[in-house]
Structure formats: structure tokens, C-alpha cells
């Protein structure tokens, strides 16, 4: 679990040649995360629910959601990743309902399969990469690059919000298996900063 808070937008373009599951940590944090797949296949796992990881699929992991990915096959796993706090967004975008769980005891993020991901979102990710490269080359001052990242992220989220049709559909629906487990997960999500014991959660 990651802790701490700042107002920056963190962007990375990552490629992992080998899809060994041990390379991909199971974690949660107090930032939101956008993960957009460029190459690779497998699964996203969010609080135990599974979703297909395919090229040009995207997942929005919200704060406190325990998640990881399980790429499979021989193809490299390439993706864009953005971590951010909603308060970095411009205008009313920080209040987008998509950024917050609604009416569920266990929050499981927002999934966009390839057929529902707007093309403008992929273009905007490449704009984020361009800003990153220009900052590294000294063509953009850090504050200019930061503003461009925040503006582009706001644009991405507005595109996604327009395409969003509701909460992610779980393939295996693990919440139906045990209300006790669902309640325990909800307690853990609400108390991430506390020192928890098995007895206190029970």
C-alpha cells in the first residue's frame, strides 16, 4: 500500500518483455490510477473481480481499490499508466461520479473494453508522453509540463465519463459468494491508514 499525498500527475509508458506474474505487485494506494493497455493479454483483478486485459482496454482504479494485473502469453505487456489525485483536475472534473464508488460495499473500479474506449483517449495518452519527453529535453519548464499533464488528464477523464455506462460488470461476481468477505473488504478499504489486526477486522 502506498501512502502520502501530493498534487502531481505521474505518467509512465511501460513495457515488460516477460509476463512472469511475480513482476506485478498486488497493491492499493490513495491515488487514482488509469491503466491503458497497448499490447498484451491477460486479466485485471480488482478486489477479487476479474476483467479481460486486452489491447486498447483501460481500467480506472479508484483510491483504496486493491488491484493487480495478470498478463499471460508470450507477447510483451505494454501500457500507459497515470496516477493522480482528483484535486489536480481542472474545473468540475474532480467531482466526476466515475471517480467515486457508488452504492456498492466493495468498490471495483471502472472498466472500458476496447470497443468502448474513445479513440481520443489513446491520442491524449500520446500527448502526455510528448509532454514528458519535452520536459526531459528541457523544452518545457516543470510547471508548464505539470499544467499540461493536468489539462490532458482532465480531457481524458471527460472523454471517459461521456463513454461510461455504469459500474464495471464483474465476470466472476465474487461478492455473491460471501457477504462476510465483502464486508471485510469494505472495512479494509475504509481503514487503510490504520494498523489493523485480524481480530479487529473480524
PDB file of N, CA and C in Angstrom, residues 2 14-27 33 35 43 53 67-79 81:
ATOM      1  N   UNK A   2       0.568   2.194  -0.849  1.00  0.00           N
ATOM      2  CA  UNK A   2       1.313   3.433  -0.891  1.00  0.00           C
ATOM      3  C   UNK A   2       0.594   4.478  -0.044  1.00  0.00           C
ATOM      4  N   UNK A  14       5.214   2.061 -20.023  1.00  0.00           N
ATOM      5  CA  UNK A  14       5.982   0.906 -19.565  1.00  0.00           C
ATOM      6  C   UNK A  14       5.820  -0.264 -20.520  1.00  0.00           C
ATOM      7  N   UNK A  15       6.890  -1.044 -20.654  1.00  0.00           N
ATOM      8  CA  UNK A  15       6.825  -2.260 -21.445  1.00  0.00           C
ATOM      9  C   UNK A  15       7.596  -3.351 -20.716  1.00  0.00           C
ATOM     10  N   UNK A  16       6.938  -4.462 -20.444  1.00  0.00           N
ATOM     11  CA  UNK A  16       7.553  -5.599 -19.768  1.00  0.00           C
ATOM     12  C   UNK A  16       7.637  -6.741 -20.772  1.00  0.00           C
ATOM     13  N   UNK A  17       8.859  -7.171 -21.058  1.00  0.00           N
ATOM     14  CA  UNK A  17       9.057  -8.210 -22.073  1.00  0.00           C
ATOM     15  C   UNK A  17       8.557  -9.573 -21.609  1.00  0.00           C
ATOM     16  N   UNK A  18       8.716  -9.838 -20.303  1.00  0.00           N
ATOM     17  CA  UNK A  18       8.341 -11.147 -19.779  1.00  0.00           C
ATOM     18  C   UNK A  18       7.131 -10.991 -18.879  1.00  0.00           C
ATOM     19  N   UNK A  19       6.149 -11.861 -19.034  1.00  0.00           N
ATOM     20  CA  UNK A  19       4.894 -11.718 -18.296  1.00  0.00           C
ATOM     21  C   UNK A  19       4.853 -12.625 -17.071  1.00  0.00           C
ATOM     22  N   UNK A  20       5.974 -12.747 -16.382  1.00  0.00           N
ATOM     23  CA  UNK A  20       6.045 -13.521 -15.141  1.00  0.00           C
ATOM     24  C   UNK A  20       5.159 -12.842 -14.095  1.00  0.00           C
ATOM     25  N   UNK A  21       4.154 -13.529 -13.533  1.00  0.00           N
ATOM     26  CA  UNK A  21       3.252 -12.897 -12.552  1.00  0.00           C
ATOM     27  C   UNK A  21       3.975 -12.269 -11.363  1.00  0.00           C
ATOM     28  N   UNK A  22       5.163 -12.785 -11.010  1.00  0.00           N
ATOM     29  CA  UNK A  22       5.885 -12.239  -9.855  1.00  0.00           C
ATOM     30  C   UNK A  22       6.371 -10.809 -10.094  1.00  0.00           C
ATOM     31  N   UNK A  23       6.354 -10.345 -11.349  1.00  0.00           N
ATOM     32  CA  UNK A  23       6.799  -8.985 -11.661  1.00  0.00           C
ATOM     33  C   UNK A  23       5.724  -7.936 -11.368  1.00  0.00           C
ATOM     34  N   UNK A  24       4.519  -8.373 -11.088  1.00  0.00           N
ATOM     35  CA  UNK A  24       3.393  -7.444 -10.964  1.00  0.00           C
ATOM     36  C   UNK A  24       2.826  -7.494  -9.553  1.00  0.00           C
ATOM     37  N   UNK A  25       3.074  -6.433  -8.789  1.00  0.00           N
ATOM     38  CA  UNK A  25       2.706  -6.400  -7.375  1.00  0.00           C
ATOM     39  C   UNK A  25       1.199  -6.225  -7.191  1.00  0.00           C
ATOM     40  N   UNK A  26       0.704  -6.845  -6.131  1.00  0.00           N
ATOM     41  CA  UNK A  26      -0.670  -6.619  -5.691  1.00  0.00           C
ATOM     42  C   UNK A  26      -0.630  -5.442  -4.725  1.00  0.00           C
ATOM     43  N   UNK A  27      -1.456  -4.446  -4.947  1.00  0.00           N
ATOM     44  CA  UNK A  27      -1.315  -3.232  -4.152  1.00  0.00           C
ATOM     45  C   UNK A  27      -2.592  -2.398  -4.181  1.00  0.00           C
ATOM     46  N   UNK A  33      -5.759   5.676 -10.451  1.00  0.00           N
ATOM     47  CA  UNK A  33      -4.826   5.203 -11.479  1.00  0.00           C
ATOM     48  C   UNK A  33      -5.586   4.864 -12.752  1.00  0.00           C
ATOM     49  N   UNK A  35      -4.908   2.832 -16.248  1.00  0.00           N
ATOM     50  CA  UNK A  35      -4.005   1.874 -16.874  1.00  0.00           C
ATOM     51  C   UNK A  35      -4.594   1.514 -18.239  1.00  0.00           C
ATOM     52  N   UNK A  43      -5.537 -10.494 -17.534  1.00  0.00           N
ATOM     53  CA  UNK A  43      -6.668 -10.088 -16.709  1.00  0.00           C
ATOM     54  C   UNK A  43      -6.271  -8.925 -15.793  1.00  0.00           C
ATOM     55  N   UNK A  53      -7.955  -8.193 -19.862  1.00  0.00           N
ATOM     56  CA  UNK A  53      -6.909  -7.248 -20.222  1.00  0.00           C
ATOM     57  C   UNK A  53      -6.581  -7.497 -21.690  1.00  0.00           C
ATOM     58  N   UNK A  67      -5.698  -3.956  -6.257  1.00  0.00           N
ATOM     59  CA  UNK A  67      -5.698  -4.381  -7.652  1.00  0.00           C
ATOM     60  C   UNK A  67      -4.327  -4.868  -8.101  1.00  0.00           C
ATOM     61  N   UNK A  68      -4.350  -5.622  -9.178  1.00  0.00           N
ATOM     62  CA  UNK A  68      -3.120  -6.049  -9.849  1.00  0.00           C
ATOM     63  C   UNK A  68      -3.496  -6.564 -11.233  1.00  0.00           C
ATOM     64  N   UNK A  69      -2.487  -6.823 -12.036  1.00  0.00           N
ATOM     65  CA  UNK A  69      -2.730  -7.372 -13.368  1.00  0.00           C
ATOM     66  C   UNK A  69      -2.021  -8.714 -13.490  1.00  0.00           C
ATOM     67  N   UNK A  70      -2.601  -9.578 -14.303  1.00  0.00           N
ATOM     68  CA  UNK A  70      -2.003 -10.888 -14.608  1.00  0.00           C
ATOM     69  C   UNK A  70      -1.889 -11.023 -16.118  1.00  0.00           C
ATOM     70  N   UNK A  71      -0.805 -10.486 -16.717  1.00  0.00           N
ATOM     71  CA  UNK A  71      -0.622 -10.699 -18.155  1.00  0.00           C
ATOM     72  C   UNK A  71      -0.306 -12.167 -18.422  1.00  0.00           C
ATOM     73  N   UNK A  72      -0.666 -12.651 -19.595  1.00  0.00           N
ATOM     74  CA  UNK A  72      -0.291 -14.017 -19.949  1.00  0.00           C
ATOM     75  C   UNK A  72       0.077 -14.076 -21.427  1.00  0.00           C
ATOM     76  N   UNK A  73       0.702 -15.162 -21.808  1.00  0.00           N
ATOM     77  CA  UNK A  73       1.150 -15.318 -23.188  1.00  0.00           C
ATOM     78  C   UNK A  73       2.584 -14.836 -23.360  1.00  0.00           C
ATOM     79  N   UNK A  74       3.088 -14.952 -24.579  1.00  0.00           N
ATOM     80  CA  UNK A  74       4.475 -14.599 -24.872  1.00  0.00           C
ATOM     81  C   UNK A  74       4.642 -13.161 -25.338  1.00  0.00           C
ATOM     82  N   UNK A  75       3.538 -12.495 -25.615  1.00  0.00           N
ATOM     83  CA  UNK A  75       3.628 -11.124 -26.119  1.00  0.00           C
ATOM     84  C   UNK A  75       4.013 -10.159 -25.006  1.00  0.00           C
ATOM     85  N   UNK A  76       4.903  -9.183 -25.276  1.00  0.00           N
ATOM     86  CA  UNK A  76       5.231  -8.180 -24.246  1.00  0.00           C
ATOM     87  C   UNK A  76       3.981  -7.443 -23.785  1.00  0.00           C
ATOM     88  N   UNK A  77       4.046  -6.980 -22.549  1.00  0.00           N
ATOM     89  CA  UNK A  77       2.929  -6.254 -21.948  1.00  0.00           C
ATOM     90  C   UNK A  77       3.313  -4.780 -21.915  1.00  0.00           C
ATOM     91  N   UNK A  78       2.660  -3.975 -22.761  1.00  0.00           N
ATOM     92  CA  UNK A  78       2.971  -2.553 -22.897  1.00  0.00           C
ATOM     93  C   UNK A  78       1.751  -1.740 -22.486  1.00  0.00           C
ATOM     94  N   UNK A  79       1.979  -0.671 -21.713  1.00  0.00           N
ATOM     95  CA  UNK A  79       0.837   0.097 -21.213  1.00  0.00           C
ATOM     96  C   UNK A  79       1.244   1.520 -20.849  1.00  0.00           C
ATOM     97  N   UNK A  81       0.422   4.331 -17.898  1.00  0.00           N
ATOM     98  CA  UNK A  81      -0.070   4.385 -16.522  1.00  0.00           C
ATOM     99  C   UNK A  81      -0.047   5.838 -16.057  1.00  0.00           C
TER     100      UNK A  81
END
